[in-house]
mmCIF file of C-alpha atoms in Angstrom:
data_model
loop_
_atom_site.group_PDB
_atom_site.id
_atom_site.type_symbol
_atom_site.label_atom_id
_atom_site.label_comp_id
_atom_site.label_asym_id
_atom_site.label_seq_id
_atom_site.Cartn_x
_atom_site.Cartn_y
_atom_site.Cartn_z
ATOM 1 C CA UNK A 15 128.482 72.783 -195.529
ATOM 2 C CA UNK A 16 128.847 75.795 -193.550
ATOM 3 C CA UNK A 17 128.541 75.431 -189.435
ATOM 4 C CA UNK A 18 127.560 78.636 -187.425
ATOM 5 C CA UNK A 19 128.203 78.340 -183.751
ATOM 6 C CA UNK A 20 126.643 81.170 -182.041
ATOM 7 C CA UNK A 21 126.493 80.431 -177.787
ATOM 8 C CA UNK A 22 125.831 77.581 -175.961
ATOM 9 C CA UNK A 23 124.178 77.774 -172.510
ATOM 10 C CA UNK A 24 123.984 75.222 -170.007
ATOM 11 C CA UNK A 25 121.977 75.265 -166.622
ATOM 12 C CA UNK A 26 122.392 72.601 -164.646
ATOM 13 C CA UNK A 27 123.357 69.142 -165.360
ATOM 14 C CA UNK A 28 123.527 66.050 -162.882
ATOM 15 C CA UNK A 29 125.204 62.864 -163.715
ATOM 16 C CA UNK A 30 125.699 59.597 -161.260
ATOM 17 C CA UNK A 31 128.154 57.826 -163.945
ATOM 18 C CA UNK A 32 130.075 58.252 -167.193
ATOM 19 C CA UNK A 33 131.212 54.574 -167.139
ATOM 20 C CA UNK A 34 133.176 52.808 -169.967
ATOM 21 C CA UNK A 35 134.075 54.583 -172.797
ATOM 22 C CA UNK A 36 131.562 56.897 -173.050
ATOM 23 C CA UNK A 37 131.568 60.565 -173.970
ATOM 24 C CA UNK A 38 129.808 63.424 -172.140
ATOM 25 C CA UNK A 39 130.902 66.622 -174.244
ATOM 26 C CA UNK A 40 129.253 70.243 -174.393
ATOM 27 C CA UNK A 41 130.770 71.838 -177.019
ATOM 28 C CA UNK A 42 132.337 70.833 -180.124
ATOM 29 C CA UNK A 43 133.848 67.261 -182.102
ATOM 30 C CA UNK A 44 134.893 66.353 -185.048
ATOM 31 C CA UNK A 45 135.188 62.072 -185.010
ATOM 32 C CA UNK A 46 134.286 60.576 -181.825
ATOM 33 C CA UNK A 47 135.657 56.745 -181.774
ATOM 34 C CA UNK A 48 133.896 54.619 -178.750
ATOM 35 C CA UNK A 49 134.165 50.782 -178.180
ATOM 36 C CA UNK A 50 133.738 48.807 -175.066
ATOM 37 C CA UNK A 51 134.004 45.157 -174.758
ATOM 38 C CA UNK A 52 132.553 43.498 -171.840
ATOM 39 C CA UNK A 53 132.768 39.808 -171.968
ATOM 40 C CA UNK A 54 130.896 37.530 -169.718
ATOM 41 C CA UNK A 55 130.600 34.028 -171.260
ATOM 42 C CA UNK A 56 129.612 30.929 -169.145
ATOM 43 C CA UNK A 57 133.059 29.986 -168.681
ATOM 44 C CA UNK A 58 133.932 33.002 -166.881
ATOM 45 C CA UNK A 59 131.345 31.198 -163.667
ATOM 46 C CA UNK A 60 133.841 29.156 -161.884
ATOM 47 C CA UNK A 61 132.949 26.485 -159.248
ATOM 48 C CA UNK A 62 135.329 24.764 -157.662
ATOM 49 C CA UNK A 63 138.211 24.592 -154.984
ATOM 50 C CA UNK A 64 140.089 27.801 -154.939
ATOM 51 C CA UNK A 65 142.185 28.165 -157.346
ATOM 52 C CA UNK A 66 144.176 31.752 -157.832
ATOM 53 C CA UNK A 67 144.527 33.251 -161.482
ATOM 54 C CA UNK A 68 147.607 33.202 -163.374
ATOM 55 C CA UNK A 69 150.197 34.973 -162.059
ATOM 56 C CA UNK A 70 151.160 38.426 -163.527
ATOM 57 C CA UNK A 71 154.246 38.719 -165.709
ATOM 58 C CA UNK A 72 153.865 35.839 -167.999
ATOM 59 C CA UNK A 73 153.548 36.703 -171.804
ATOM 60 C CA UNK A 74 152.088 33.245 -173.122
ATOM 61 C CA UNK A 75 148.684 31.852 -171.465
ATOM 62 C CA UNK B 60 138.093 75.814 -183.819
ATOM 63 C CA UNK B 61 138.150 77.749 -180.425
ATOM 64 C CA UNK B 62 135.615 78.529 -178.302
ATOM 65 C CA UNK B 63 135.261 80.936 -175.330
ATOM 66 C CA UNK B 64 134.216 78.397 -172.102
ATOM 67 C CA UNK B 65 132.748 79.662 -169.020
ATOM 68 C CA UNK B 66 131.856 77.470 -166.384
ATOM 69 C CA UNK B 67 130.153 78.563 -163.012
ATOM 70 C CA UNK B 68 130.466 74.847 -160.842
ATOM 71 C CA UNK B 69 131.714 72.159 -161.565
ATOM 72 C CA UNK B 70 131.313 69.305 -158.849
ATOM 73 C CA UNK B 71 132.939 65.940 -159.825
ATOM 74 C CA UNK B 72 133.218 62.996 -157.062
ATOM 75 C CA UNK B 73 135.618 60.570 -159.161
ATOM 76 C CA UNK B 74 137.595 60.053 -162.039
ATOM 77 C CA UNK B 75 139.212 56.803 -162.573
ATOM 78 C CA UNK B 76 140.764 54.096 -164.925
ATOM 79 C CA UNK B 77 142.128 55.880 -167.594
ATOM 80 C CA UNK B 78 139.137 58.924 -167.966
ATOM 81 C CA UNK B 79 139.331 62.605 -168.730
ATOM 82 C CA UNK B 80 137.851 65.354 -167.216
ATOM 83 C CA UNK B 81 139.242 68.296 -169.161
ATOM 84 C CA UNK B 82 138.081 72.328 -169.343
ATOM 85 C CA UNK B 83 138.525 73.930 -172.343
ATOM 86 C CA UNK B 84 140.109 73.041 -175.910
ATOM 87 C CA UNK B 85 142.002 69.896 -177.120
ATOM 88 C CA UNK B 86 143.130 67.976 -179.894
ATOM 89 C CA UNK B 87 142.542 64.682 -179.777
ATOM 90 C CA UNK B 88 142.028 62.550 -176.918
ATOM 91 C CA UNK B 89 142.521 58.482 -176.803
ATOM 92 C CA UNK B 90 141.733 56.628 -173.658
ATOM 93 C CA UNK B 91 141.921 52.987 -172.969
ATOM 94 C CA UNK B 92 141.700 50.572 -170.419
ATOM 95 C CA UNK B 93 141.743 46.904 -169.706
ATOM 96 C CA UNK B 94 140.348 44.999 -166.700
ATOM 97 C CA UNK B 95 140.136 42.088 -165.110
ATOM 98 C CA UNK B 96 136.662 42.019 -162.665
ATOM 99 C CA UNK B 97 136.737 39.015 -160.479
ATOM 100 C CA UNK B 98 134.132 38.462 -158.044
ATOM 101 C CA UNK B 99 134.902 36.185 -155.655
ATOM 102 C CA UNK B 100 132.686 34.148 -153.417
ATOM 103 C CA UNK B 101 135.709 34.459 -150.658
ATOM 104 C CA UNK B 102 137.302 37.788 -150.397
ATOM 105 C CA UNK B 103 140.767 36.509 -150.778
ATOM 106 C CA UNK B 104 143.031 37.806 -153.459
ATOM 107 C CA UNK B 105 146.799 37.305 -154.187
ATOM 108 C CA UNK B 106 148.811 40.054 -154.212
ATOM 109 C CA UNK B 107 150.314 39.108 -158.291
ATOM 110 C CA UNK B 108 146.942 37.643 -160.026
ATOM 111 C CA UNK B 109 145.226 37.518 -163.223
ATOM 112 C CA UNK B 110 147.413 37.819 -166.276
ATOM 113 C CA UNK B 111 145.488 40.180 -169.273
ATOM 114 C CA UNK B 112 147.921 37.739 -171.387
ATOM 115 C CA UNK B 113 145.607 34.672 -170.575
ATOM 116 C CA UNK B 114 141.940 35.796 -171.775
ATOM 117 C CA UNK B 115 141.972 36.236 -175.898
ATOM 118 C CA UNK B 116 139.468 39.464 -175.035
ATOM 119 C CA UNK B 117 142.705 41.864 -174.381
ATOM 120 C CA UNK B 118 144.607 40.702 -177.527
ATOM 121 C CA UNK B 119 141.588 41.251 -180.102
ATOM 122 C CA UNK B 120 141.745 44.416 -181.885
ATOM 123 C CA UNK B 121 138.694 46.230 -182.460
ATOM 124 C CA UNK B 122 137.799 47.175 -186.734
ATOM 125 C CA UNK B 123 137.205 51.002 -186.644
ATOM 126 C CA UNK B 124 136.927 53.674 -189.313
ATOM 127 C CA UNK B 125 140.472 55.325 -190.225
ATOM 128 C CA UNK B 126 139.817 57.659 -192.072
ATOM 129 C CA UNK B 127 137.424 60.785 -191.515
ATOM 130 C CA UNK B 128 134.598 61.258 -193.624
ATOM 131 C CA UNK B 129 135.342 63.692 -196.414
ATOM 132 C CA UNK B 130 133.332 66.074 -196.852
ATOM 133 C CA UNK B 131 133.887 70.392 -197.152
ATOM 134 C CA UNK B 132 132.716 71.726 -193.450
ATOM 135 C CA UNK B 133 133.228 75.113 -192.872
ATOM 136 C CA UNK B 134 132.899 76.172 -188.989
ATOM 137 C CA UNK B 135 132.284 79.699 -188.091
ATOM 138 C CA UNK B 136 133.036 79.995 -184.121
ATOM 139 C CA UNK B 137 133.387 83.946 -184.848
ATOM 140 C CA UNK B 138 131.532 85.060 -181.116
ATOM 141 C CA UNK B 139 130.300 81.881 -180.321
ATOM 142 C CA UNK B 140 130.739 81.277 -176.750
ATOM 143 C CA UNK B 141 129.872 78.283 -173.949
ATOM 144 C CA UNK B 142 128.226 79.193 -170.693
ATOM 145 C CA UNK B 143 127.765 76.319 -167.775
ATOM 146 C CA UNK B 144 125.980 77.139 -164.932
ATOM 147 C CA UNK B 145 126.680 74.005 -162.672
ATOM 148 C CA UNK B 146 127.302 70.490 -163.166
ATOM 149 C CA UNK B 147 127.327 67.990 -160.354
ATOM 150 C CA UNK B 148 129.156 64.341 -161.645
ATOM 151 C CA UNK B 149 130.034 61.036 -159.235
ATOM 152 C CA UNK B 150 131.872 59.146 -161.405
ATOM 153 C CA UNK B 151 133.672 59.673 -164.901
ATOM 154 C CA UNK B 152 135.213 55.416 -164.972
ATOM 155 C CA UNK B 153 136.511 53.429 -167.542
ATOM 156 C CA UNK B 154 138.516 55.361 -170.523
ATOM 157 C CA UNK B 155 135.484 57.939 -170.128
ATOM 158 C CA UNK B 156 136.106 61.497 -171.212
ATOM 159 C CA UNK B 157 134.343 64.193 -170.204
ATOM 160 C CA UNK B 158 134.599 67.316 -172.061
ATOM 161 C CA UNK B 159 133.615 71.109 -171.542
ATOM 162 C CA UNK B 160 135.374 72.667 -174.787
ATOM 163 C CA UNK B 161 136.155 71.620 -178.906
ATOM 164 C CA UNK B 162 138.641 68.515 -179.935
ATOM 165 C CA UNK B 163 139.517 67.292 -182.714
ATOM 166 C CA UNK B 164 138.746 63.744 -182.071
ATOM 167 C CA UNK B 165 138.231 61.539 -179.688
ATOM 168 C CA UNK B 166 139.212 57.761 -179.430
ATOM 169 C CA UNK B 167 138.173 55.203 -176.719
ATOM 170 C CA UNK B 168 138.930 51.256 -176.283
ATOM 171 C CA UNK B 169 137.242 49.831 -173.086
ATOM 172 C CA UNK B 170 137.531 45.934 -172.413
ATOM 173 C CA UNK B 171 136.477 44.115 -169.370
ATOM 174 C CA UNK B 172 136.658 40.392 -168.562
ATOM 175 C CA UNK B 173 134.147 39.604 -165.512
ATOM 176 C CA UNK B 174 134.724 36.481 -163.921
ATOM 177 C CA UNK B 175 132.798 34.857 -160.791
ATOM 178 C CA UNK B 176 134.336 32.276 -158.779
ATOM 179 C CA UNK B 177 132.565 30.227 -156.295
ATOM 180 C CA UNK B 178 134.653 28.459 -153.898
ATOM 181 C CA UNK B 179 133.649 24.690 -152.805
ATOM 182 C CA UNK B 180 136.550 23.830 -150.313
ATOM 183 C CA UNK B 181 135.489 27.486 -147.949
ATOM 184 C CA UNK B 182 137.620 27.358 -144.610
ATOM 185 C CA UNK B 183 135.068 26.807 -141.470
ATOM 186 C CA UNK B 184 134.315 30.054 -139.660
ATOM 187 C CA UNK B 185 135.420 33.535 -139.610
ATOM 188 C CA UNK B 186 137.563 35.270 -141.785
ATOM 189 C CA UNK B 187 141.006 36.597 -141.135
ATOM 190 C CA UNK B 188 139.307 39.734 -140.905
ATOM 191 C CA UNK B 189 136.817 38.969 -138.328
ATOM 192 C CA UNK B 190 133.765 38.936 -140.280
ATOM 193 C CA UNK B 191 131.508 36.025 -140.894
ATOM 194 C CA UNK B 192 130.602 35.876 -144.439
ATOM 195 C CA UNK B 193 129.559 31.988 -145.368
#
């Protein structure tokens, strides 16, 4: 397959948020590779006394 | 693959946690970030918390494609040009990439881990910053 680019004009664009890996190009790509993982699961609601998270700098849970 | 880029304005507000903002030609780009997102019913936070080690979310790997498709592309960027007249962007967040130009490829591993914590033993009264909030 043969590709001829020829120009590529823009006027004006307006964007509030490009927000976890996403890709806002203008121009050209070969492979574009995306993944996000967003994990909410009912565990994650906590209710009871305060309790801090684990403290940084361990390597085991 | 080159391209002539010209851009007129560009206005962007933010770019944060691990993003790209780039003008112009590249190779490949890979981008990612990890992040913990507690929301707290009391604003109080220790300065060394959360450990990524802890949630199984940060360890998983993700199953992607290798290897490129093969196939026989043939790009002819002989006068081929870009012309912007004016962007206007807040935010570019979270292993983002945003691109006026040609790469290669482009690679991009976002995880987030949201947690909400509601506190039942709440101190009586203000804050230690003044403000009333229960």
């Amino acid at each position: 397959m043969t590709v001829i680019n020829k120009e590529l004009q823009v006027g004006s664009i307006r964007i509030v948020g490009i927000s976890a890996s996403s890709v806002f190009l203008i121009g050209d790509t070969k492979v574009i590779n995306c993944s996000s993982i967003y994990d909410t699961p009912p565990e994650s609601l906590i209710v009871g006394p305060f309790v801090p998270l684990g403290p940084v700098g361990r390597t085991q849970a | 693959m080159s391209r002539f880029t010209q851009v007129d304005v560009i206005k962007i507000t933010n770019v944060a946690n691990g993003s790209s903002s780039i003008c112009g030609d590249t190779g490949t780009i890979k981008a990612d970030t990890n992040a913990l997102a507690l929301q707290r019913e009391m604003p109080y936070f220790r300065h060394e918390e959360g450990n990524y080690a802890d949630y199984k979310i940060f360890s998983e790997t993700i199953p992607r494609l290798d290897t490129a498709p093969q196939m026989n592309l043939e790009i002819d960027n002989f006068a081929s040009s870009i012309h912007i007249g004016n962007i206007k962007i807040l935010a570019v967040s979270s292993a983002s990439t945003f691109q006026i130009g040609c790469n290669d490829s482009i690679e991009l591993v976002s995880k987030v881990k949201a947690i909400r914590q509601f506190v039942t033993n709440k101190p009586p009264g203000p804050t230690p910053y003044g403000v009333t909030i229960f």
